[in-house]
PDB file of C-alpha atoms and ligand atoms in Angstrom:
ATOM      1  CA  ALA M 781     -15.001  31.619  -7.465  1.00  0.00           C
ATOM      2  CA  ALA M 782     -11.318  32.192  -8.233  1.00  0.00           C
ATOM      3  CA  LYS M 783     -10.352  30.689  -4.915  1.00  0.00           C
ATOM      4  CA  ARG M 784     -12.559  27.657  -5.454  1.00  0.00           C
ATOM      5  CA  ALA M 785     -11.041  27.030  -8.861  1.00  0.00           C
ATOM      6  CA  ARG M 786      -7.549  27.267  -7.422  1.00  0.00           C
ATOM      7  CA  LEU M 787      -8.377  24.859  -4.652  1.00  0.00           C
ATOM      8  CA  GLY M 788      -9.793  22.458  -7.185  1.00  0.00           C
ATOM      9  CA  THR M 789      -6.694  22.393  -9.338  1.00  0.00           C
ATOM     10  CA  SER M 790      -4.327  22.035  -6.423  1.00  0.00           C
ATOM     11  CA  VAL M 791      -5.911  18.808  -5.261  1.00  0.00           C
ATOM     12  CA  TYR M 792      -7.530  17.189  -8.261  1.00  0.00           C
ATOM     13  CA  GLU M 793      -6.000  17.249 -11.685  1.00  0.00           C
ATOM     14  CA  PRO M 794      -8.491  17.700 -14.518  1.00  0.00           C
ATOM     15  CA  GLY M 795      -9.932  14.405 -15.616  1.00  0.00           C
ATOM     16  CA  LEU M 796      -8.995  12.542 -12.465  1.00  0.00           C
ATOM     17  CA  ASP M 797     -12.219  13.229 -10.692  1.00  0.00           C
ATOM     18  CA  ARG M 798     -15.281  11.836 -12.414  1.00  0.00           C
ATOM     19  CA  HIS M 799     -17.630  12.600  -9.593  1.00  0.00           C
ATOM     20  CA  GLY M 800     -17.465  16.350 -10.099  1.00  0.00           C
ATOM     21  CA  ALA M 801     -17.816  19.023  -7.445  1.00  0.00           C
ATOM     22  CA  ALA M 802     -14.354  18.063  -6.267  1.00  0.00           C
ATOM     23  CA  GLN M 803     -13.485  21.601  -5.336  1.00  0.00           C
ATOM     24  CA  LEU M 804     -16.455  21.771  -3.004  1.00  0.00           C
ATOM     25  CA  THR M 805     -15.441  18.657  -1.106  1.00  0.00           C
ATOM     26  CA  VAL M 806     -11.729  19.363  -0.753  1.00  0.00           C
ATOM     27  CA  ILE M 807     -12.062  20.989   2.638  1.00  0.00           C
ATOM     28  CA  SER M 808     -14.221  18.236   4.129  1.00  0.00           C
ATOM     29  CA  ASP M 809     -12.032  15.619   2.373  1.00  0.00           C
ATOM     30  CA  LEU M 810      -8.862  16.977   3.956  1.00  0.00           C
ATOM     31  CA  ARG M 811     -10.587  17.340   7.313  1.00  0.00           C
ATOM     32  CA  ARG M 812     -11.579  13.679   7.112  1.00  0.00           C
ATOM     33  CA  ALA M 813      -8.049  12.754   6.023  1.00  0.00           C
ATOM     34  CA  ILE M 814      -6.690  14.358   9.179  1.00  0.00           C
ATOM     35  CA  ASP M 815      -9.401  12.967  11.475  1.00  0.00           C
ATOM     36  CA  GLN M 816      -9.225   9.443  10.056  1.00  0.00           C
ATOM     37  CA  ALA M 817      -5.442   9.321   9.773  1.00  0.00           C
ATOM     38  CA  GLU M 818      -5.366   9.017   5.977  1.00  0.00           C
ATOM     39  CA  LEU M 819      -2.170  11.065   5.897  1.00  0.00           C
ATOM     40  CA  VAL M 820       0.931   8.889   5.810  1.00  0.00           C
ATOM     41  CA  LEU M 821       4.396  10.014   6.693  1.00  0.00           C
ATOM     42  CA  HIS M 822       7.461   9.032   4.722  1.00  0.00           C
ATOM     43  CA  TYR M 823      10.969   9.434   6.095  1.00  0.00           C
ATOM     44  CA  GLN M 824      14.029  10.392   4.049  1.00  0.00           C
ATOM     45  CA  PRO M 825      17.417   9.805   5.692  1.00  0.00           C
ATOM     46  CA  LYS M 826      20.095  12.459   6.011  1.00  0.00           C
ATOM     47  CA  ALA M 827      23.765  11.543   6.404  1.00  0.00           C
ATOM     48  CA  ASP M 828      26.610  13.309   8.160  1.00  0.00           C
ATOM     49  CA  LEU M 829      29.231  13.858   5.448  1.00  0.00           C
ATOM     50  CA  ARG M 830      32.188  13.525   7.819  1.00  0.00           C
ATOM     51  CA  THR M 831      31.200  10.225   9.399  1.00  0.00           C
ATOM     52  CA  GLY M 832      28.952   8.854   6.643  1.00  0.00           C
ATOM     53  CA  THR M 833      26.350   7.871   9.243  1.00  0.00           C
ATOM     54  CA  VAL M 834      22.618   8.604   9.298  1.00  0.00           C
ATOM     55  CA  CYS M 835      21.974  11.706  11.399  1.00  0.00           C
ATOM     56  CA  GLY M 836      18.229  12.126  11.015  1.00  0.00           C
ATOM     57  CA  ALA M 837      15.241  11.959   8.705  1.00  0.00           C
ATOM     58  CA  GLU M 838      13.016  14.491   6.985  1.00  0.00           C
ATOM     59  CA  VAL M 839       9.315  13.773   7.440  1.00  0.00           C
ATOM     60  CA  LEU M 840       7.350  14.116   4.180  1.00  0.00           C
ATOM     61  CA  CYS M 841       3.588  13.904   4.108  1.00  0.00           C
ATOM     62  CA  ARG M 842       1.438  11.922   1.623  1.00  0.00           C
ATOM     63  CA  TRP M 843      -2.308  11.404   1.476  1.00  0.00           C
ATOM     64  CA  GLN M 844      -3.643   7.873   1.055  1.00  0.00           C
ATOM     65  CA  HIS M 845      -6.826   9.001  -0.647  1.00  0.00           C
ATOM     66  CA  PRO M 846      -9.580   6.351  -0.709  1.00  0.00           C
ATOM     67  CA  ARG M 847     -10.436   7.049  -4.365  1.00  0.00           C
ATOM     68  CA  LEU M 848      -7.391   8.714  -5.897  1.00  0.00           C
ATOM     69  CA  GLY M 849      -4.602   6.642  -4.346  1.00  0.00           C
ATOM     70  CA  LEU M 850      -1.419   8.040  -2.856  1.00  0.00           C
ATOM     71  CA  LEU M 851      -1.223  11.807  -3.406  1.00  0.00           C
ATOM     72  CA  GLY M 852       2.007  13.794  -3.083  1.00  0.00           C
ATOM     73  CA  PRO M 853       2.121  16.956  -0.965  1.00  0.00           C
ATOM     74  CA  ASP M 854       2.007  19.234  -3.999  1.00  0.00           C
ATOM     75  CA  ARG M 855      -1.581  18.027  -4.501  1.00  0.00           C
ATOM     76  CA  PHE M 856      -2.898  19.105  -1.086  1.00  0.00           C
ATOM     77  CA  ILE M 857      -0.462  21.289   0.921  1.00  0.00           C
ATOM     78  CA  PRO M 858      -1.334  24.453  -1.075  1.00  0.00           C
ATOM     79  CA  ALA M 859      -5.059  23.808  -0.466  1.00  0.00           C
ATOM     80  CA  ALA M 860      -4.384  23.195   3.228  1.00  0.00           C
ATOM     81  CA  GLU M 861      -2.553  26.511   3.413  1.00  0.00           C
ATOM     82  CA  GLU M 862      -5.428  28.378   1.791  1.00  0.00           C
ATOM     83  CA  THR M 863      -8.162  26.870   3.935  1.00  0.00           C
ATOM     84  CA  GLY M 864      -6.559  27.074   7.378  1.00  0.00           C
ATOM     85  CA  LEU M 865      -6.190  23.281   7.520  1.00  0.00           C
ATOM     86  CA  ILE M 866      -2.400  23.544   7.492  1.00  0.00           C
ATOM     87  CA  GLU M 867      -2.379  24.063  11.273  1.00  0.00           C
ATOM     88  CA  PRO M 868      -4.239  20.817  12.136  1.00  0.00           C
ATOM     89  CA  LEU M 869      -2.209  19.085   9.388  1.00  0.00           C
ATOM     90  CA  THR M 870       1.058  20.253  10.967  1.00  0.00           C
ATOM     91  CA  GLN M 871      -0.175  19.081  14.394  1.00  0.00           C
ATOM     92  CA  TYR M 872      -0.942  15.693  12.873  1.00  0.00           C
ATOM     93  CA  VAL M 873       2.499  15.433  11.266  1.00  0.00           C
ATOM     94  CA  LEU M 874       4.301  16.511  14.453  1.00  0.00           C
ATOM     95  CA  ASP M 875       2.223  14.121  16.562  1.00  0.00           C
ATOM     96  CA  HIS M 876       2.804  11.094  14.324  1.00  0.00           C
ATOM     97  CA  ALA M 877       6.483  11.894  13.658  1.00  0.00           C
ATOM     98  CA  LEU M 878       7.263  12.248  17.386  1.00  0.00           C
ATOM     99  CA  ALA M 879       5.378   9.006  18.128  1.00  0.00           C
ATOM    100  CA  GLN M 880       7.527   7.271  15.468  1.00  0.00           C
ATOM    101  CA  CYS M 881      10.679   8.875  16.850  1.00  0.00           C
ATOM    102  CA  HIS M 882       9.771   7.490  20.280  1.00  0.00           C
ATOM    103  CA  ALA M 883       9.077   4.018  18.858  1.00  0.00           C
ATOM    104  CA  TRP M 884      12.509   4.024  17.172  1.00  0.00           C
ATOM    105  CA  HIS M 885      14.053   5.196  20.444  1.00  0.00           C
ATOM    106  CA  LEU M 886      12.530   2.158  22.190  1.00  0.00           C
ATOM    107  CA  SER M 887      14.088  -0.034  19.460  1.00  0.00           C
ATOM    108  CA  GLY M 888      17.483   1.475  20.188  1.00  0.00           C
ATOM    109  CA  TRP M 889      17.675   3.981  17.317  1.00  0.00           C
ATOM    110  CA  GLU M 890      18.066   7.694  17.854  1.00  0.00           C
ATOM    111  CA  VAL M 891      16.609   9.260  14.714  1.00  0.00           C
ATOM    112  CA  PRO M 892      16.127  13.033  14.978  1.00  0.00           C
ATOM    113  CA  VAL M 893      13.199  14.139  12.807  1.00  0.00           C
ATOM    114  CA  SER M 894      12.826  17.245  10.642  1.00  0.00           C
ATOM    115  CA  VAL M 895       9.269  18.472  10.102  1.00  0.00           C
ATOM    116  CA  ASN M 896       8.184  21.039   7.492  1.00  0.00           C
ATOM    117  CA  VAL M 897       6.305  23.993   8.935  1.00  0.00           C
ATOM    118  CA  GLY M 898       4.414  26.537   6.850  1.00  0.00           C
ATOM    119  CA  ALA M 899       4.065  30.270   7.324  1.00  0.00           C
ATOM    120  CA  GLN M 900       0.813  30.172   9.288  1.00  0.00           C
ATOM    121  CA  CYS M 901       2.389  28.268  12.175  1.00  0.00           C
ATOM    122  CA  LEU M 902       5.188  30.821  12.470  1.00  0.00           C
ATOM    123  CA  HIS M 903       2.610  33.542  12.776  1.00  0.00           C
ATOM    124  CA  ASP M 904       0.667  31.716  15.498  1.00  0.00           C
ATOM    125  CA  ARG M 905       1.987  32.826  18.873  1.00  0.00           C
ATOM    126  CA  THR M 906       0.667  29.642  20.528  1.00  0.00           C
ATOM    127  CA  PHE M 907       2.682  27.358  18.198  1.00  0.00           C
ATOM    128  CA  PRO M 908       5.728  27.019  20.532  1.00  0.00           C
ATOM    129  CA  GLU M 909       3.449  25.808  23.375  1.00  0.00           C
ATOM    130  CA  GLN M 910       1.800  23.293  21.030  1.00  0.00           C
ATOM    131  CA  VAL M 911       5.223  21.940  20.079  1.00  0.00           C
ATOM    132  CA  ALA M 912       6.315  21.773  23.730  1.00  0.00           C
ATOM    133  CA  ALA M 913       3.128  19.859  24.635  1.00  0.00           C
ATOM    134  CA  LEU M 914       3.679  17.300  21.848  1.00  0.00           C
ATOM    135  CA  LEU M 915       7.335  16.758  22.834  1.00  0.00           C
ATOM    136  CA  GLU M 916       6.250  16.202  26.410  1.00  0.00           C
ATOM    137  CA  HIS M 917       3.376  13.916  25.391  1.00  0.00           C
ATOM    138  CA  HIS M 918       5.775  11.665  23.467  1.00  0.00           C
ATOM    139  CA  GLY M 919       8.568  11.926  26.030  1.00  0.00           C
ATOM    140  CA  ARG M 920      11.057  13.225  23.495  1.00  0.00           C
ATOM    141  CA  PRO M 921      13.739  15.851  24.218  1.00  0.00           C
ATOM    142  CA  ALA M 922      13.455  19.018  22.109  1.00  0.00           C
ATOM    143  CA  ARG M 923      16.837  18.389  20.469  1.00  0.00           C
ATOM    144  CA  VAL M 924      15.433  15.466  18.438  1.00  0.00           C
ATOM    145  CA  LEU M 925      13.149  17.863  16.561  1.00  0.00           C
ATOM    146  CA  THR M 926      14.143  20.175  13.727  1.00  0.00           C
ATOM    147  CA  LEU M 927      11.568  22.478  12.157  1.00  0.00           C
ATOM    148  CA  GLU M 928      12.142  23.342   8.492  1.00  0.00           C
ATOM    149  CA  ILE M 929      10.827  26.754   7.552  1.00  0.00           C
ATOM    150  CA  THR M 930      10.951  28.679   4.295  1.00  0.00           C
ATOM    151  CA  GLU M 931      12.300  32.129   3.710  1.00  0.00           C
ATOM    152  CA  SER M 932       8.917  33.405   2.531  1.00  0.00           C
ATOM    153  CA  ALA M 933       7.356  32.407   5.879  1.00  0.00           C
ATOM    154  CA  ILE M 934       9.777  34.728   7.622  1.00  0.00           C
ATOM    155  CA  ILE M 935       9.414  37.587   5.188  1.00  0.00           C
ATOM    156  CA  ALA M 936       5.608  37.650   5.434  1.00  0.00           C
ATOM    157  CA  ASP M 937       5.883  38.956   9.010  1.00  0.00           C
ATOM    158  CA  PRO M 938       9.504  39.032  10.201  1.00  0.00           C
ATOM    159  CA  HIS M 939       8.747  40.501  13.602  1.00  0.00           C
ATOM    160  CA  ARG M 940       6.228  37.865  14.627  1.00  0.00           C
ATOM    161  CA  ALA M 941       8.214  35.043  13.001  1.00  0.00           C
ATOM    162  CA  SER M 942      11.279  36.113  14.957  1.00  0.00           C
ATOM    163  CA  ASP M 943       9.314  36.029  18.212  1.00  0.00           C
ATOM    164  CA  VAL M 944       7.930  32.531  17.533  1.00  0.00           C
ATOM    165  CA  LEU M 945      11.307  31.227  16.323  1.00  0.00           C
ATOM    166  CA  THR M 946      13.094  32.609  19.382  1.00  0.00           C
ATOM    167  CA  ARG M 947      10.665  30.819  21.689  1.00  0.00           C
ATOM    168  CA  LEU M 948      11.079  27.576  19.743  1.00  0.00           C
ATOM    169  CA  ARG M 949      14.854  27.922  19.954  1.00  0.00           C
ATOM    170  CA  ASP M 950      14.608  28.556  23.700  1.00  0.00           C
ATOM    171  CA  LEU M 951      12.711  25.268  24.002  1.00  0.00           C
ATOM    172  CA  GLY M 952      15.747  23.573  22.448  1.00  0.00           C
ATOM    173  CA  VAL M 953      14.169  22.801  19.065  1.00  0.00           C
ATOM    174  CA  ARG M 954      16.523  23.087  16.068  1.00  0.00           C
ATOM    175  CA  LEU M 955      15.537  25.481  13.291  1.00  0.00           C
ATOM    176  CA  SER M 956      16.387  25.112   9.627  1.00  0.00           C
ATOM    177  CA  ILE M 957      15.847  27.447   6.674  1.00  0.00           C
ATOM    178  CA  ASP M 958      14.497  25.308   3.820  1.00  0.00           C
ATOM    179  CA  ASP M 959      14.953  25.798   0.069  1.00  0.00           C
ATOM    180  CA  PHE M 960      17.476  28.538   0.710  1.00  0.00           C
ATOM    181  CA  GLY M 961      18.141  30.726  -2.299  1.00  0.00           C
ATOM    182  CA  THR M 962      14.826  30.125  -4.050  1.00  0.00           C
ATOM    183  CA  GLY M 963      12.559  32.566  -2.227  1.00  0.00           C
ATOM    184  CA  TYR M 964      12.975  36.231  -1.727  1.00  0.00           C
ATOM    185  CA  SER M 965      16.475  37.257  -0.900  1.00  0.00           C
ATOM    186  CA  SER M 966      16.607  37.174   2.858  1.00  0.00           C
ATOM    187  CA  ILE M 967      20.298  37.204   3.600  1.00  0.00           C
ATOM    188  CA  ALA M 968      19.675  40.081   6.010  1.00  0.00           C
ATOM    189  CA  TYR M 969      17.143  37.977   7.958  1.00  0.00           C
ATOM    190  CA  LEU M 970      19.534  35.054   8.087  1.00  0.00           C
ATOM    191  CA  ARG M 971      21.768  37.148  10.300  1.00  0.00           C
ATOM    192  CA  THR M 972      19.052  38.119  12.777  1.00  0.00           C
ATOM    193  CA  MET M 973      16.900  34.963  12.853  1.00  0.00           C
ATOM    194  CA  PRO M 974      17.731  32.353  15.514  1.00  0.00           C
ATOM    195  CA  VAL M 975      18.314  29.464  13.073  1.00  0.00           C
ATOM    196  CA  HIS M 976      20.827  26.598  13.276  1.00  0.00           C
ATOM    197  CA  GLU M 977      20.799  25.145   9.790  1.00  0.00           C
ATOM    198  CA  MET M 978      20.516  26.091   6.121  1.00  0.00           C
ATOM    199  CA  LYS M 979      19.164  23.698   3.486  1.00  0.00           C
ATOM    200  CA  ILE M 980      20.459  24.410   0.021  1.00  0.00           C
ATOM    201  CA  ASP M 981      17.644  23.849  -2.452  1.00  0.00           C
ATOM    202  CA  ARG M 982      17.936  20.891  -4.764  1.00  0.00           C
ATOM    203  CA  SER M 983      17.598  23.126  -7.833  1.00  0.00           C
ATOM    204  CA  PHE M 984      21.233  24.085  -7.111  1.00  0.00           C
ATOM    205  CA  THR M 985      22.697  20.804  -5.861  1.00  0.00           C
ATOM    206  CA  THR M 986      21.123  18.404  -8.364  1.00  0.00           C
ATOM    207  CA  ASN M 987      22.774  20.152 -11.317  1.00  0.00           C
ATOM    208  CA  MET M 988      25.978  21.346  -9.733  1.00  0.00           C
ATOM    209  CA  ARG M 989      28.260  18.953 -11.596  1.00  0.00           C
ATOM    210  CA  THR M 990      26.937  19.877 -15.034  1.00  0.00           C
ATOM    211  CA  ASP M 991      25.920  23.498 -14.559  1.00  0.00           C
ATOM    212  CA  SER M 992      28.714  25.808 -13.464  1.00  0.00           C
ATOM    213  CA  SER M 993      26.424  28.540 -12.115  1.00  0.00           C
ATOM    214  CA  SER M 994      24.636  26.011  -9.843  1.00  0.00           C
ATOM    215  CA  GLY M 995      28.041  24.940  -8.586  1.00  0.00           C
ATOM    216  CA  ALA M 996      29.066  28.532  -7.955  1.00  0.00           C
ATOM    217  CA  ILE M 997      25.830  29.269  -6.065  1.00  0.00           C
ATOM    218  CA  THR M 998      26.231  26.131  -3.937  1.00  0.00           C
ATOM    219  CA  ARG M 999      29.795  27.110  -3.027  1.00  0.00           C
ATOM    220  CA  SER M1000      28.720  30.669  -2.184  1.00  0.00           C
ATOM    221  CA  LEU M1001      25.816  29.503  -0.018  1.00  0.00           C
ATOM    222  CA  LEU M1002      28.114  27.092   1.823  1.00  0.00           C
ATOM    223  CA  GLY M1003      30.575  29.901   2.525  1.00  0.00           C
ATOM    224  CA  LEU M1004      27.822  32.261   3.634  1.00  0.00           C
ATOM    225  CA  ALA M1005      26.234  29.679   5.959  1.00  0.00           C
ATOM    226  CA  HIS M1006      29.530  28.624   7.497  1.00  0.00           C
ATOM    227  CA  ASN M1007      30.526  32.236   8.127  1.00  0.00           C
ATOM    228  CA  LEU M1008      27.258  32.579  10.034  1.00  0.00           C
ATOM    229  CA  GLU M1009      28.065  29.320  11.881  1.00  0.00           C
ATOM    230  CA  LEU M1010      25.111  27.471  10.420  1.00  0.00           C
ATOM    231  CA  GLU M1011      25.163  23.773   9.583  1.00  0.00           C
ATOM    232  CA  VAL M1012      24.527  23.103   5.916  1.00  0.00           C
ATOM    233  CA  VAL M1013      22.292  20.375   4.469  1.00  0.00           C
ATOM    234  CA  ALA M1014      22.471  19.819   0.717  1.00  0.00           C
ATOM    235  CA  GLU M1015      19.181  18.317  -0.487  1.00  0.00           C
ATOM    236  CA  GLY M1016      18.490  16.544  -3.780  1.00  0.00           C
ATOM    237  CA  VAL M1017      21.886  14.824  -3.935  1.00  0.00           C
ATOM    238  CA  GLU M1018      21.331  12.126  -6.542  1.00  0.00           C
ATOM    239  CA  ASP M1019      24.766  10.701  -7.343  1.00  0.00           C
ATOM    240  CA  GLU M1020      28.068   9.844  -5.715  1.00  0.00           C
ATOM    241  CA  GLU M1021      30.069  12.409  -7.689  1.00  0.00           C
ATOM    242  CA  THR M1022      27.960  15.254  -6.273  1.00  0.00           C
ATOM    243  CA  TRP M1023      28.280  13.691  -2.805  1.00  0.00           C
ATOM    244  CA  ALA M1024      32.091  13.708  -3.169  1.00  0.00           C
ATOM    245  CA  VAL M1025      32.187  17.308  -4.424  1.00  0.00           C
ATOM    246  CA  LEU M1026      30.021  18.437  -1.488  1.00  0.00           C
ATOM    247  CA  ALA M1027      32.253  16.565   0.960  1.00  0.00           C
ATOM    248  CA  ALA M1028      35.321  18.274  -0.513  1.00  0.00           C
ATOM    249  CA  LEU M1029      33.593  21.663  -0.150  1.00  0.00           C
ATOM    250  CA  GLY M1030      33.010  21.023   3.569  1.00  0.00           C
ATOM    251  CA  CYS M1031      29.232  20.595   3.406  1.00  0.00           C
ATOM    252  CA  ASP M1032      27.943  19.075   6.661  1.00  0.00           C
ATOM    253  CA  ILE M1033      24.949  16.903   5.747  1.00  0.00           C
ATOM    254  CA  VAL M1034      23.495  15.359   2.572  1.00  0.00           C
ATOM    255  CA  GLN M1035      20.004  14.173   1.706  1.00  0.00           C
ATOM    256  CA  GLY M1036      18.741  12.758  -1.567  1.00  0.00           C
ATOM    257  CA  TYR M1037      18.114   9.739  -3.763  1.00  0.00           C
ATOM    258  CA  CYS M1038      21.821   8.920  -3.587  1.00  0.00           C
ATOM    259  CA  LEU M1039      21.146   7.790  -0.010  1.00  0.00           C
ATOM    260  CA  SER M1040      17.468   6.852  -0.297  1.00  0.00           C
ATOM    261  CA  LYS M1041      14.139   8.170  -1.496  1.00  0.00           C
ATOM    262  CA  PRO M1042      11.578   8.947   1.250  1.00  0.00           C
ATOM    263  CA  LEU M1043      10.310   5.649   2.749  1.00  0.00           C
ATOM    264  CA  PRO M1044       7.349   4.551   4.910  1.00  0.00           C
ATOM    265  CA  ALA M1045       8.390   4.030   8.551  1.00  0.00           C
ATOM    266  CA  ASP M1046       8.690   0.230   8.333  1.00  0.00           C
ATOM    267  CA  GLU M1047      10.812   0.387   5.156  1.00  0.00           C
ATOM    268  CA  PHE M1048      12.931   3.120   6.727  1.00  0.00           C
ATOM    269  CA  ALA M1049      13.613   0.821   9.697  1.00  0.00           C
ATOM    270  CA  ALA M1050      14.538  -2.028   7.325  1.00  0.00           C
ATOM    271  CA  TRP M1051      16.837   0.351   5.428  1.00  0.00           C
ATOM    272  CA  LEU M1052      18.479   1.384   8.728  1.00  0.00           C
ATOM    273  CA  ARG M1053      19.113  -2.261   9.587  1.00  0.00           C
ATOM    274  CA  GLY M1054      20.921  -2.583   6.283  1.00  0.00           C
ATOM    275  CA  PRO M1055      20.890  -5.187   3.520  1.00  0.00           C
ATOM    276  CA  ASP M1056      22.714  -7.788   5.636  1.00  0.00           C
ATOM    277  CA  ALA M1057      20.229  -7.880   8.506  1.00  0.00           C
ATOM    278  CA  GLN M1058      17.232 -10.175   8.420  1.00  0.00           C
TER     279      GLN M1058
HETATM  280  P1  C2E I  96      10.847  20.016   0.478  1.00  0.00           P
HETATM  281  O1  C2E I  96      10.680  20.338   1.931  1.00  0.00           O
HETATM  282  O2  C2E I  96      11.844  20.812  -0.273  1.00  0.00           O
HETATM  283  O3  C2E I  96      11.134  18.447   0.412  1.00  0.00           O
HETATM  284  C1  C2E I  96      12.065  17.863  -0.468  1.00  0.00           C
HETATM  285  C2  C2E I  96      11.389  17.240  -1.654  1.00  0.00           C
HETATM  286  O4  C2E I  96      12.426  16.755  -2.543  1.00  0.00           O
HETATM  287  C3  C2E I  96      10.545  16.022  -1.312  1.00  0.00           C
HETATM  288  O5  C2E I  96       9.447  16.002  -2.221  1.00  0.00           O
HETATM  289  C4  C2E I  96      11.491  14.860  -1.615  1.00  0.00           C
HETATM  290  O6  C2E I  96      10.814  13.654  -1.905  1.00  0.00           O
HETATM  291  C5  C2E I  96      12.221  15.383  -2.826  1.00  0.00           C
HETATM  292  N1  C2E I  96      13.553  14.776  -2.993  1.00  0.00           N
HETATM  293  C6  C2E I  96      14.351  14.291  -2.020  1.00  0.00           C
HETATM  294  N2  C2E I  96      15.520  13.853  -2.516  1.00  0.00           N
HETATM  295  C7  C2E I  96      15.495  14.071  -3.855  1.00  0.00           C
HETATM  296  C8  C2E I  96      16.428  13.837  -4.926  1.00  0.00           C
HETATM  297  O7  C2E I  96      17.530  13.333  -4.741  1.00  0.00           O
HETATM  298  N3  C2E I  96      16.045  14.221  -6.165  1.00  0.00           N
HETATM  299  C9  C2E I  96      14.824  14.786  -6.412  1.00  0.00           C
HETATM  300  N4  C2E I  96      14.529  15.116  -7.670  1.00  0.00           N
HETATM  301  N5  C2E I  96      13.913  15.023  -5.420  1.00  0.00           N
HETATM  302  C10 C2E I  96      14.244  14.670  -4.148  1.00  0.00           C
HETATM  303  P2  C2E I  96       7.980  15.755  -1.718  1.00  0.00           P
HETATM  304  O8  C2E I  96       7.978  14.657  -0.687  1.00  0.00           O
HETATM  305  O9  C2E I  96       7.120  15.589  -2.925  1.00  0.00           O
HETATM  306  O10 C2E I  96       7.603  17.093  -0.972  1.00  0.00           O
HETATM  307  C11 C2E I  96       7.419  18.282  -1.691  1.00  0.00           C
HETATM  308  C12 C2E I  96       7.205  19.465  -0.783  1.00  0.00           C
HETATM  309  O11 C2E I  96       5.971  19.368  -0.065  1.00  0.00           O
HETATM  310  C13 C2E I  96       8.282  19.572   0.296  1.00  0.00           C
HETATM  311  O12 C2E I  96       9.415  20.174  -0.276  1.00  0.00           O
HETATM  312  C14 C2E I  96       7.579  20.446   1.320  1.00  0.00           C
HETATM  313  O13 C2E I  96       7.695  21.802   0.978  1.00  0.00           O
HETATM  314  C15 C2E I  96       6.122  20.030   1.178  1.00  0.00           C
HETATM  315  N6  C2E I  96       5.766  19.123   2.284  1.00  0.00           N
HETATM  316  C16 C2E I  96       5.918  17.783   2.381  1.00  0.00           C
HETATM  317  N7  C2E I  96       5.456  17.323   3.563  1.00  0.00           N
HETATM  318  C17 C2E I  96       5.013  18.420   4.244  1.00  0.00           C
HETATM  319  C18 C2E I  96       4.418  18.615   5.551  1.00  0.00           C
HETATM  320  O14 C2E I  96       4.222  17.697   6.341  1.00  0.00           O
HETATM  321  N8  C2E I  96       4.095  19.901   5.888  1.00  0.00           N
HETATM  322  C19 C2E I  96       4.311  20.964   5.048  1.00  0.00           C
HETATM  323  N9  C2E I  96       3.983  22.203   5.475  1.00  0.00           N
HETATM  324  N10 C2E I  96       4.871  20.820   3.828  1.00  0.00           N
HETATM  325  C20 C2E I  96       5.211  19.558   3.438  1.00  0.00           C
HETATM  326 CA1   CA I  97      11.870  20.477   3.708  1.00  0.00          CA
HETATM  327 CA1   CA I  98      13.723  21.723   0.652  1.00  0.00          CA
HETATM  328 CA1   CA I  99      11.109  22.347  -1.988  1.00  0.00          CA
END
């Protein structure tokens, strides 16, 4: 009963669902969403701070629900994780993101994509083969794909995560630690895990100009990551002052509303073309 209640609240806010029994239909609803392609992917650009050019996009999932409208990931990712649907959901996101990446490639744009991957996938020993099959299916080299993982996914089972991550790295996929600094302290794992990139959580970057401790943490994380030869992405960069401070600190990549909010694929392409193109 406790689990059902939790599932209910993570997908449907109280009062939104007048038909009742929402918690009982969430699993079949999400299943249908995956089968009938109701999940839509939005793309948020990332820019290289040295050159100022777009260097990739993070893929962020939304659910175009037939009754409730466009739902953000906070409304259904937790439920997907609890019901085992996160694995088919991740397959769906990888499949559609790599298809889009290939379509952009055919239009002359190389846009590497970063896909969020939850703990379950890192504990599935067949995940690297699934990723390899999807890359092959879409004719994309492994280097165009970055997988964003969270610290907690690693800590749940470090040994198995390390095995899966090593095989993904050997494929040539890039690995990024997401929301760094917000989970359990895993600085020790950072040293032993085969990752290429650290994403500094937006709770630090968004406030760094006004809050001195956020600024201090951002600077420390940058130093730590660079000493470990990791590339650093600052997420949640909302204004040009923060952008400039991060550039002065030697941060590698920025992402945030300052550049663009996440956009549907067609709007992302229009954004790439720029305001002057028709
Ligand atoms: P995240 O991976 O940390 O993604 C960054 C979130 O910050 C996104 O929220 C993005 O829209 C938001 N954001 C980006 N720039 C700014 C900014 O400048 N200011 C502010 N205030 N926010 C900004 P979103 O799209 O709602 O995604 C929330 C979370 O849902 C993601 O956090 C990620 O953990 C999860 N998620 C999204 N798509 C997927 C997916 O396909 N698979 C999995 N496993 N998780 C996903
Ligand atoms: Ca992410
Ligand atoms: Ca993040
Ligand atoms: Ca986050």
